[in-house]
Amino acid sequence: MNSRVTIILVIMAIYLAGMLWIGLKGRKYSETNKDFMTAAKQGSMLLVVGSYLGSHLGNGVVVGGAQYGALYGIGGLWYGAGAALSFVLFALVMSKIVYKKGYLTLPDVLSDRYGGKVVSVLIAILHYSTMIAICAGQIMAGRLLFEYVGLPGTAGAAITFIIVIGYSTMSGLWGVLMTDVVQSSIIFVVTIVGVIWIFAQGGWSVMTANLPATSFQIMPFNAETMIMMFGPSALFGLTSATAFQRTVASKTMKIAFWAPIIASVLVVAYAALPVLMGMYGHALWPEADTSIVFFKLLMEKMPPVMAGLMVACICAAVMSTCDGGLIAGSANIVNDIYLKVINPDGEADQKKLSTITTVSTLVMGILALLISLQFTNLIPLLSLAYSLINAGALIMIVGGVFWKKATKEGAIASFIVGVGLTLLNSFKIIVIPYASVLPLLPALAVFIIVSLITQPKRAATTE
């Protein structure tokens, strides 16, 4: 192991120790299971903005953006643009409703709007599965880093799994929020400095001399690829349970509304930077696998301290994004299935709830670990996860909130059609053009038609 790698690993160890210290500090905000999942409503503007940034800065916009920068050039910033739009959509459409009602999870909205248990359980299971896929994407980044430095990728994924499980069960949402603030702040600054360093090394000349002209086109691919990168991440803003948690954790409605808006502006300002780093790495090593170009640039070219901070922040992003997903998924099991379906009339024993939370978190982590070993590209995995939750939940949630004639039957029909078409396309049973967003159209049509057909039945039942 050379001195550069040693310096980077030492910085990572110190940084992660600091993150664990933050996790220990967060225990005082996790005395009850509800506080564990809402940060005891201690979300200041700084905490909530930082947490929104942390949900995408790291392995999505940074590692994924650099991968796509190496693969497509400047067109790789479409994912970051979708991430920024997702925050705006949530703020404008959902934030005030979620804050006023105190909705902790997606099924909270559905239970309040449609009544009954079927719709809530369907979305709870779907969202739990989606969070597994998102966590798998984060663990995959840890695996790729280990593989690059010459260590077994499986061991890297396993170590990442152990760290995120320990951190999530220890700190709760407050620890996630604070970790996001720290890693987002550092990664923002280090990336800016890194791009300045690249240009100071003559990086632009290297890129223009070694990359094809398409690398400098804003859309060097077909419309379907652009929509796959942009659409699911943007629409996910309306169905993001982690956004629900950040909203409920906010101290005031002003914070709940403005935090995602501010975060979106910062993401727009930032999104092109990791793409440029990926382009520079690809110009230096045109034959290298695009999945490791970013790490290759950090580990071999950038100054060790700068590279160490960047890698440490990415590791922290793995921790915070995974932990946020694990907490959101556990909320589906505890809040939406155990408390509402299995034991709706019983007393909520805190010890039992904590045990259920721990077990559901562990199961999620194990499944995410297994999935992470099957993928090498981050954004397609995230896009699939976003597409699934959007196909199943977007129409019934937004339609239910804003259309008075929406019915439970229409919601179930839209879920079946949306998720069914997405899965059929994923398993290559049928081929759907623009599959990342197109299933929403038949899901919407079925939602409207079935809701209108079932209106008389609802009226008759009421009478």
Short mmCIF file of C-alpha atoms in Angstrom, two decimals:
data_model
loop_
_atom_site.label_atom_id
_atom_site.label_comp_id
_atom_site.label_asym_id
_atom_site.label_seq_id
_atom_site.Cartn_x
_atom_site.Cartn_y
_atom_site.Cartn_z
CA MET A 1 0.00 0.00 0.00
CA ASN A 2 1.61 3.31 -1.08
CA SER A 3 1.82 6.45 1.06
CA ARG A 4 -0.97 8.20 -0.90
CA VAL A 5 -3.44 5.41 -0.16
CA THR A 6 -2.29 5.32 3.47
CA ILE A 7 -2.95 9.05 3.90
CA ILE A 8 -6.41 8.69 2.32
CA LEU A 9 -7.33 5.73 4.52
CA VAL A 10 -6.15 7.55 7.69
CA ILE A 11 -8.29 10.57 6.81
CA MET A 12 -11.25 8.24 6.17
CA ALA A 13 -10.78 6.55 9.54
CA ILE A 14 -10.63 9.88 11.41
CA TYR A 15 -13.63 11.22 9.54
CA LEU A 16 -15.76 8.13 10.13
CA ALA A 17 -14.83 8.20 13.81
CA GLY A 18 -16.23 11.73 13.88
CA MET A 19 -19.42 10.52 12.24
CA LEU A 20 -19.78 7.80 14.86
CA TRP A 21 -19.33 10.44 17.57
CA ILE A 22 -22.22 12.38 15.99
CA GLY A 23 -24.23 9.17 16.08
CA LEU A 24 -23.62 8.81 19.81
CA LYS A 25 -24.69 12.43 20.37
CA GLY A 26 -27.90 11.66 18.51
CA ARG A 27 -28.99 9.06 21.05
CA LYS A 28 -30.54 11.74 23.27
CA TYR A 29 -32.93 12.57 20.44
CA SER A 30 -33.99 8.93 20.09
CA GLU A 31 -35.44 8.10 23.49
CA THR A 32 -38.76 6.94 22.01
CA ASN A 33 -39.42 5.15 18.76
CA LYS A 34 -41.21 8.22 17.38
CA ASP A 35 -38.30 10.49 18.30
CA PHE A 36 -35.96 7.97 16.65
CA MET A 37 -37.85 8.41 13.37
CA THR A 38 -38.49 12.20 13.58
CA ALA A 39 -35.33 13.56 15.28
CA ALA A 40 -37.62 14.73 18.12
CA LYS A 41 -38.71 17.57 15.77
CA GLN A 42 -35.35 19.33 16.21
CA GLY A 43 -34.88 20.06 12.51
CA SER A 44 -33.47 23.58 12.11
CA MET A 45 -33.09 25.17 8.67
CA LEU A 46 -29.42 24.16 8.58
CA LEU A 47 -30.15 20.55 9.54
CA VAL A 48 -33.01 20.09 7.09
CA VAL A 49 -31.30 21.79 4.12
CA GLY A 50 -28.15 19.79 4.80
CA SER A 51 -30.15 16.60 4.99
CA TYR A 52 -31.86 17.24 1.66
CA LEU A 53 -28.43 17.82 0.12
CA GLY A 54 -27.08 14.69 1.76
CA SER A 55 -29.81 12.59 0.17
CA HIS A 56 -28.27 13.23 -3.27
CA LEU A 57 -24.76 14.65 -2.79
CA GLY A 58 -22.51 11.65 -2.41
CA ASN A 59 -23.29 8.50 -4.27
CA GLY A 60 -26.06 9.83 -6.48
CA VAL A 61 -25.01 13.23 -7.81
CA VAL A 62 -21.28 12.77 -7.05
CA VAL A 63 -20.34 9.14 -7.80
CA GLY A 64 -23.23 8.59 -10.22
CA GLY A 65 -22.69 12.00 -11.84
CA ALA A 66 -18.97 11.27 -12.31
CA GLN A 67 -19.77 7.84 -13.80
CA TYR A 68 -22.19 9.38 -16.26
CA GLY A 69 -19.76 12.23 -16.97
CA ALA A 70 -17.18 9.64 -17.97
CA LEU A 71 -19.75 7.75 -20.04
CA TYR A 72 -21.69 10.58 -21.69
CA GLY A 73 -19.83 13.82 -20.98
CA ILE A 74 -21.64 16.97 -19.89
CA GLY A 75 -24.98 15.23 -20.53
CA GLY A 76 -24.35 13.32 -17.31
CA LEU A 77 -25.72 16.25 -15.32
CA TRP A 78 -29.34 15.32 -16.16
CA TYR A 79 -29.56 13.13 -13.05
CA GLY A 80 -28.50 16.07 -10.87
CA ALA A 81 -31.08 18.28 -12.58
CA GLY A 82 -33.77 15.73 -11.78
CA ALA A 83 -32.64 15.59 -8.15
CA ALA A 84 -32.92 19.38 -7.88
CA LEU A 85 -36.40 19.40 -9.44
CA SER A 86 -37.54 16.67 -7.03
CA PHE A 87 -36.98 19.03 -4.10
CA VAL A 88 -38.96 21.83 -5.75
CA LEU A 89 -41.87 19.51 -6.56
CA PHE A 90 -42.03 18.24 -3.00
CA ALA A 91 -41.92 21.76 -1.56
CA LEU A 92 -44.64 23.12 -3.84
CA VAL A 93 -46.99 20.12 -3.82
CA MET A 94 -46.52 18.13 -0.62
CA SER A 95 -44.53 19.92 2.10
CA LYS A 96 -47.28 22.00 3.72
CA ILE A 97 -49.80 19.15 3.64
CA VAL A 98 -47.29 16.71 5.16
CA TYR A 99 -46.28 19.18 7.88
CA LYS A 100 -49.83 20.14 8.85
CA LYS A 101 -51.03 16.53 9.00
CA GLY A 102 -47.85 15.14 10.53
CA TYR A 103 -47.62 12.36 7.95
CA LEU A 104 -44.57 10.24 8.76
CA THR A 105 -44.89 7.76 5.87
CA LEU A 106 -46.63 7.45 2.50
CA PRO A 107 -49.26 5.05 3.90
CA ASP A 108 -50.18 7.71 6.49
CA VAL A 109 -51.45 9.84 3.59
CA LEU A 110 -53.30 6.94 2.02
CA SER A 111 -54.87 5.75 5.25
CA ASP A 112 -56.14 9.25 5.97
CA ARG A 113 -57.47 9.74 2.43
CA TYR A 114 -58.90 6.35 1.47
CA GLY A 115 -59.39 4.51 4.76
CA GLY A 116 -59.02 0.76 5.06
CA LYS A 117 -55.77 -1.17 5.16
CA VAL A 118 -55.19 -2.67 1.72
CA VAL A 119 -53.85 0.45 0.00
CA SER A 120 -51.61 1.35 2.95
CA VAL A 121 -50.12 -2.14 3.20
CA LEU A 122 -49.46 -2.30 -0.57
CA ILE A 123 -47.53 0.97 -0.49
CA ALA A 124 -45.75 0.07 2.75
CA ILE A 125 -44.39 -3.12 1.17
CA LEU A 126 -43.50 -1.36 -2.09
CA HIS A 127 -41.74 1.48 -0.31
CA TYR A 128 -39.87 -0.92 1.97
CA SER A 129 -38.64 -2.73 -1.16
CA THR A 130 -37.66 0.56 -2.80
CA MET A 131 -35.61 1.59 0.22
CA ILE A 132 -33.77 -1.75 0.01
CA ALA A 133 -32.79 -0.97 -3.59
CA ILE A 134 -31.67 2.57 -2.72
CA CYS A 135 -29.57 1.26 0.19
CA ALA A 136 -28.11 -1.38 -2.15
CA GLY A 137 -26.92 1.42 -4.42
CA GLN A 138 -25.10 3.05 -1.53
CA ILE A 139 -23.46 -0.19 -0.39
CA MET A 140 -22.41 -0.80 -3.99
CA ALA A 141 -20.33 2.40 -3.88
CA GLY A 142 -18.45 1.05 -0.86
CA ARG A 143 -17.82 -2.17 -2.75
CA LEU A 144 -16.44 -0.33 -5.79
CA LEU A 145 -14.07 1.69 -3.60
CA PHE A 146 -12.66 -1.45 -1.99
CA GLU A 147 -12.28 -3.11 -5.38
CA TYR A 148 -10.36 -0.14 -6.70
CA VAL A 149 -7.75 -0.16 -3.90
CA GLY A 150 -7.20 -3.88 -4.49
CA LEU A 151 -9.31 -5.25 -1.63
CA PRO A 152 -12.13 -7.80 -2.06
CA GLY A 153 -15.31 -6.05 -3.14
CA THR A 154 -17.51 -8.46 -1.20
CA ALA A 155 -15.61 -7.63 1.98
CA GLY A 156 -16.03 -3.93 1.23
CA ALA A 157 -19.77 -4.33 0.81
CA ALA A 158 -19.99 -6.37 4.03
CA ILE A 159 -18.02 -3.79 6.02
CA THR A 160 -20.19 -0.99 4.63
CA PHE A 161 -23.27 -3.00 5.62
CA ILE A 162 -22.03 -3.46 9.21
CA ILE A 163 -21.23 0.25 9.59
CA VAL A 164 -24.58 1.50 8.30
CA ILE A 165 -26.59 -1.01 10.34
CA GLY A 166 -24.72 -0.04 13.51
CA TYR A 167 -25.06 3.66 12.82
CA SER A 168 -28.77 3.58 11.95
CA THR A 169 -29.76 1.60 15.04
CA MET A 170 -27.64 3.88 17.22
CA SER A 171 -28.39 7.45 16.14
CA GLY A 172 -31.86 7.65 14.63
CA LEU A 173 -32.91 10.45 12.30
CA TRP A 174 -31.10 13.23 14.19
CA GLY A 175 -27.77 11.52 13.57
CA VAL A 176 -28.67 11.17 9.88
CA LEU A 177 -29.53 14.87 9.62
CA MET A 178 -26.32 16.01 11.31
CA THR A 179 -24.15 13.60 9.30
CA ASP A 180 -25.74 14.97 6.13
CA VAL A 181 -24.90 18.54 7.13
CA VAL A 182 -21.23 17.74 7.78
CA GLN A 183 -20.63 15.57 4.71
CA SER A 184 -22.59 17.87 2.37
CA SER A 185 -20.66 20.93 3.51
CA ILE A 186 -17.27 19.27 3.09
CA ILE A 187 -18.05 17.52 -0.18
CA PHE A 188 -19.41 20.77 -1.63
CA VAL A 189 -16.21 22.67 -0.81
CA VAL A 190 -13.81 19.85 -1.74
CA THR A 191 -15.49 19.29 -5.12
CA ILE A 192 -15.25 22.99 -5.98
CA VAL A 193 -11.58 23.02 -4.97
CA GLY A 194 -11.07 19.77 -6.92
CA VAL A 195 -12.50 21.21 -10.14
CA ILE A 196 -10.40 24.36 -9.72
CA TRP A 197 -7.35 22.09 -9.27
CA ILE A 198 -8.25 20.16 -12.45
CA PHE A 199 -8.50 23.35 -14.50
CA ALA A 200 -5.24 24.60 -12.98
CA GLN A 201 -3.60 21.40 -14.27
CA GLY A 202 -4.79 22.18 -17.78
CA GLY A 203 -7.75 19.85 -17.41
CA TRP A 204 -9.95 21.61 -19.95
CA SER A 205 -7.30 21.25 -22.64
CA VAL A 206 -6.92 17.57 -21.74
CA MET A 207 -10.67 17.06 -22.07
CA THR A 208 -11.07 18.90 -25.37
CA ALA A 209 -8.06 17.06 -26.84
CA ASN A 210 -9.05 13.54 -25.77
CA LEU A 211 -12.85 13.43 -25.61
CA PRO A 212 -15.22 13.19 -28.60
CA ALA A 213 -17.33 16.18 -29.54
CA THR A 214 -20.45 14.46 -28.17
CA SER A 215 -18.99 14.75 -24.66
CA PHE A 216 -19.67 18.50 -24.82
CA GLN A 217 -23.29 18.18 -25.95
CA ILE A 218 -26.02 18.68 -23.37
CA MET A 219 -27.95 15.69 -24.75
CA PRO A 220 -25.58 13.24 -26.45
CA PHE A 221 -28.06 10.37 -26.19
CA ASN A 222 -31.64 9.65 -27.18
CA ALA A 223 -34.66 11.09 -25.38
CA GLU A 224 -35.40 7.81 -23.59
CA THR A 225 -31.98 7.78 -21.90
CA MET A 226 -32.42 11.41 -20.85
CA ILE A 227 -35.83 10.68 -19.36
CA MET A 228 -34.46 7.61 -17.53
CA MET A 229 -31.80 9.81 -15.92
CA PHE A 230 -34.03 12.81 -15.23
CA GLY A 231 -37.66 11.70 -14.89
CA PRO A 232 -37.73 9.12 -12.07
CA SER A 233 -35.46 11.13 -9.77
CA ALA A 234 -37.54 14.29 -10.34
CA LEU A 235 -40.92 12.60 -9.76
CA PHE A 236 -39.56 10.73 -6.74
CA GLY A 237 -39.76 14.07 -4.91
CA LEU A 238 -43.52 13.60 -4.64
CA THR A 239 -43.27 10.12 -3.11
CA SER A 240 -40.07 10.38 -1.07
CA ALA A 241 -40.68 9.10 2.44
CA THR A 242 -37.33 10.51 3.55
CA ALA A 243 -38.66 13.93 2.49
CA PHE A 244 -41.73 13.21 4.62
CA GLN A 245 -39.47 12.50 7.60
CA ARG A 246 -37.43 15.67 7.09
CA THR A 247 -40.68 17.64 6.90
CA VAL A 248 -42.11 16.13 10.08
CA ALA A 249 -38.74 16.67 11.80
CA SER A 250 -38.77 20.40 10.92
CA LYS A 251 -39.33 22.83 13.79
CA THR A 252 -41.63 25.10 11.74
CA MET A 253 -43.64 25.03 8.52
CA LYS A 254 -41.39 27.76 7.14
CA ILE A 255 -38.41 25.41 7.45
CA ALA A 256 -40.42 22.51 6.00
CA PHE A 257 -41.26 24.55 2.87
CA TRP A 258 -38.08 26.52 2.22
CA ALA A 259 -35.46 23.87 3.07
CA PRO A 260 -36.04 21.78 -0.10
CA ILE A 261 -36.19 24.96 -2.24
CA ILE A 262 -32.82 26.14 -0.92
CA ALA A 263 -31.38 22.64 -1.36
CA SER A 264 -32.55 22.54 -5.00
CA VAL A 265 -30.71 25.79 -5.78
CA LEU A 266 -27.52 24.40 -4.26
CA VAL A 267 -27.81 21.13 -6.21
CA VAL A 268 -28.27 23.05 -9.49
CA ALA A 269 -25.12 25.04 -8.72
CA TYR A 270 -23.23 21.86 -7.89
CA ALA A 271 -24.42 19.16 -10.31
CA ALA A 272 -22.01 19.86 -13.19
CA LEU A 273 -18.87 19.65 -11.00
CA PRO A 274 -18.66 15.85 -10.49
CA VAL A 275 -19.60 15.41 -14.16
CA LEU A 276 -16.55 17.47 -15.11
CA MET A 277 -14.41 15.33 -12.81
CA GLY A 278 -15.70 12.19 -14.54
CA MET A 279 -14.98 13.71 -17.95
CA TYR A 280 -11.43 14.58 -16.89
CA GLY A 281 -10.87 11.08 -15.55
CA HIS A 282 -12.16 9.54 -18.77
CA ALA A 283 -9.86 11.82 -20.80
CA LEU A 284 -6.89 10.58 -18.78
CA TRP A 285 -7.86 6.89 -18.84
CA PRO A 286 -10.14 6.31 -21.86
CA GLU A 287 -9.93 2.52 -21.50
CA ALA A 288 -10.82 2.42 -17.79
CA ASP A 289 -14.21 1.18 -16.63
CA THR A 290 -16.44 4.25 -16.13
CA SER A 291 -17.59 2.84 -12.76
CA ILE A 292 -14.09 3.34 -11.28
CA VAL A 293 -12.84 6.43 -13.16
CA PHE A 294 -13.88 8.75 -10.31
CA PHE A 295 -12.06 6.70 -7.67
CA LYS A 296 -9.06 6.36 -9.98
CA LEU A 297 -8.89 10.14 -10.30
CA LEU A 298 -9.10 10.60 -6.53
CA MET A 299 -6.61 7.91 -5.63
CA GLU A 300 -4.00 8.53 -8.31
CA LYS A 301 -4.09 12.16 -9.36
CA MET A 302 -5.64 14.51 -6.82
CA PRO A 303 -3.66 15.75 -3.78
CA PRO A 304 -3.96 13.09 -1.02
CA VAL A 305 -5.67 15.30 1.58
CA MET A 306 -8.25 16.52 -0.93
CA ALA A 307 -8.83 12.97 -2.15
CA GLY A 308 -9.06 11.65 1.40
CA LEU A 309 -11.71 14.19 2.36
CA MET A 310 -13.70 13.43 -0.78
CA VAL A 311 -13.60 9.68 -0.22
CA ALA A 312 -14.46 10.15 3.45
CA CYS A 313 -17.45 12.30 2.53
CA ILE A 314 -18.63 9.65 0.06
CA CYS A 315 -18.38 7.05 2.83
CA ALA A 316 -20.38 9.38 5.09
CA ALA A 317 -22.93 9.74 2.29
CA VAL A 318 -23.23 5.96 2.21
CA MET A 319 -23.89 6.00 5.95
CA SER A 320 -26.42 8.84 5.99
CA THR A 321 -28.32 7.87 2.83
CA CYS A 322 -28.49 4.23 3.85
CA ASP A 323 -29.51 5.15 7.38
CA GLY A 324 -32.24 7.49 6.16
CA GLY A 325 -33.55 4.71 3.90
CA LEU A 326 -33.35 2.11 6.65
CA ILE A 327 -35.21 4.35 9.08
CA ALA A 328 -37.88 5.13 6.46
CA GLY A 329 -38.27 1.43 5.63
CA SER A 330 -38.46 0.47 9.29
CA ALA A 331 -41.19 3.08 9.75
CA ASN A 332 -43.22 1.20 7.12
CA ILE A 333 -42.99 -2.00 9.16
CA VAL A 334 -43.56 -0.44 12.60
CA ASN A 335 -45.95 2.41 11.82
CA ASP A 336 -47.85 1.11 8.80
CA ILE A 337 -48.01 -2.64 9.31
CA TYR A 338 -47.50 -3.46 13.01
CA LEU A 339 -49.31 -0.51 14.65
CA LYS A 340 -52.06 -0.14 12.03
CA VAL A 341 -52.71 -3.74 10.95
CA ILE A 342 -51.24 -6.32 13.32
CA ASN A 343 -51.77 -4.53 16.64
CA PRO A 344 -54.05 -1.52 16.00
CA ASP A 345 -55.76 -1.59 19.41
CA GLY A 346 -52.88 -2.66 21.60
CA GLU A 347 -50.56 -0.49 23.65
CA ALA A 348 -47.35 0.60 21.95
CA ASP A 349 -44.64 -0.98 24.10
CA GLN A 350 -41.43 0.96 23.39
CA LYS A 351 -39.17 -2.03 23.95
CA LYS A 352 -41.18 -4.16 21.52
CA LEU A 353 -41.28 -1.37 18.94
CA SER A 354 -37.51 -0.96 19.21
CA THR A 355 -37.04 -4.70 18.68
CA ILE A 356 -39.26 -4.68 15.58
CA THR A 357 -37.39 -1.65 14.26
CA THR A 358 -34.02 -3.35 14.76
CA VAL A 359 -35.13 -6.60 13.11
CA SER A 360 -36.71 -4.87 10.11
CA THR A 361 -33.56 -2.72 9.71
CA LEU A 362 -31.34 -5.80 9.79
CA VAL A 363 -33.46 -7.61 7.19
CA MET A 364 -33.38 -4.56 4.91
CA GLY A 365 -29.62 -4.31 5.27
CA ILE A 366 -29.01 -7.96 4.43
CA LEU A 367 -31.20 -7.79 1.32
CA ALA A 368 -29.51 -4.55 0.24
CA LEU A 369 -26.11 -6.17 0.69
CA LEU A 370 -27.09 -9.09 -1.54
CA ILE A 371 -28.48 -6.80 -4.26
CA SER A 372 -25.41 -4.54 -4.14
CA LEU A 373 -23.23 -7.44 -5.26
CA GLN A 374 -25.20 -7.78 -8.52
CA PHE A 375 -24.80 -4.22 -9.90
CA THR A 376 -21.89 -2.02 -11.02
CA ASN A 377 -23.67 1.17 -12.17
CA LEU A 378 -25.41 3.29 -9.57
CA ILE A 379 -27.88 5.49 -11.46
CA PRO A 380 -29.73 2.68 -13.34
CA LEU A 381 -30.33 0.94 -9.99
CA LEU A 382 -31.59 4.16 -8.39
CA SER A 383 -33.74 4.93 -11.42
CA LEU A 384 -35.36 1.49 -11.22
CA ALA A 385 -36.12 2.01 -7.53
CA TYR A 386 -37.58 5.46 -8.18
CA SER A 387 -39.59 4.17 -11.15
CA LEU A 388 -41.18 1.43 -9.05
CA ILE A 389 -42.29 3.69 -6.20
CA ASN A 390 -43.49 6.34 -8.65
CA ALA A 391 -45.47 3.78 -10.67
CA GLY A 392 -47.18 2.42 -7.58
CA ALA A 393 -47.64 5.47 -5.36
CA LEU A 394 -47.46 8.73 -7.31
CA ILE A 395 -50.93 8.67 -8.89
CA MET A 396 -52.78 7.46 -5.81
CA ILE A 397 -51.06 9.96 -3.48
CA VAL A 398 -51.18 13.11 -5.58
CA GLY A 399 -54.57 12.18 -7.04
CA GLY A 400 -55.96 11.34 -3.63
CA VAL A 401 -54.79 14.61 -2.11
CA PHE A 402 -56.03 16.89 -4.89
CA TRP A 403 -59.00 15.04 -6.47
CA LYS A 404 -62.09 14.66 -4.32
CA LYS A 405 -63.58 11.89 -6.48
CA ALA A 406 -60.61 9.55 -6.02
CA THR A 407 -61.59 6.19 -4.52
CA LYS A 408 -59.79 3.35 -2.83
CA GLU A 409 -60.67 1.07 -5.72
CA GLY A 410 -59.13 3.52 -8.19
CA ALA A 411 -55.98 3.73 -6.05
CA ILE A 412 -55.57 -0.06 -5.97
CA ALA A 413 -56.16 -0.31 -9.73
CA SER A 414 -53.50 2.34 -10.43
CA PHE A 415 -51.04 0.51 -8.17
CA ILE A 416 -51.57 -2.81 -9.95
CA VAL A 417 -51.24 -1.32 -13.43
CA GLY A 418 -48.26 0.92 -12.65
CA VAL A 419 -46.18 -1.59 -10.72
CA GLY A 420 -47.21 -4.47 -13.00
CA LEU A 421 -46.07 -2.72 -16.17
CA THR A 422 -42.79 -1.60 -14.58
CA LEU A 423 -41.98 -5.13 -13.41
CA LEU A 424 -42.97 -6.73 -16.72
CA ASN A 425 -40.60 -4.36 -18.49
CA SER A 426 -37.80 -4.93 -15.93
CA PHE A 427 -37.98 -8.70 -16.44
CA LYS A 428 -38.09 -8.24 -20.26
CA ILE A 429 -41.49 -9.92 -20.52
CA ILE A 430 -42.70 -6.90 -22.45
CA VAL A 431 -40.78 -3.93 -23.81
CA ILE A 432 -42.14 -0.48 -22.98
CA PRO A 433 -40.61 2.64 -24.51
CA TYR A 434 -39.74 5.30 -21.94
CA ALA A 435 -40.36 2.65 -19.30
CA SER A 436 -39.06 4.80 -16.45
CA VAL A 437 -42.12 7.10 -16.69
CA LEU A 438 -44.59 5.78 -19.29
CA PRO A 439 -46.40 3.33 -16.92
CA LEU A 440 -47.70 6.40 -15.09
CA LEU A 441 -50.04 7.21 -18.00
CA PRO A 442 -52.07 3.95 -18.00
CA ALA A 443 -51.96 4.02 -14.18
CA LEU A 444 -53.49 7.51 -14.26
CA ALA A 445 -56.11 6.47 -16.81
CA VAL A 446 -57.15 3.44 -14.74
CA PHE A 447 -57.17 5.54 -11.56
CA ILE A 448 -59.63 8.03 -13.09
CA ILE A 449 -61.85 5.45 -14.79
CA VAL A 450 -62.14 3.09 -11.82
CA SER A 451 -62.68 5.99 -9.39
CA LEU A 452 -65.53 7.33 -11.52
CA ILE A 453 -67.08 3.87 -11.91
CA THR A 454 -66.98 3.23 -8.16
CA GLN A 455 -68.58 6.55 -7.19
CA PRO A 456 -72.16 5.15 -7.06
CA LYS A 457 -71.01 2.21 -4.92
CA ARG A 458 -69.49 4.56 -2.38
CA ALA A 459 -72.63 6.70 -2.34
CA ALA A 460 -74.87 3.66 -1.89
CA THR A 461 -72.73 2.42 0.94
CA THR A 462 -72.92 5.81 2.68
CA GLU A 463 -76.71 5.89 2.41
#
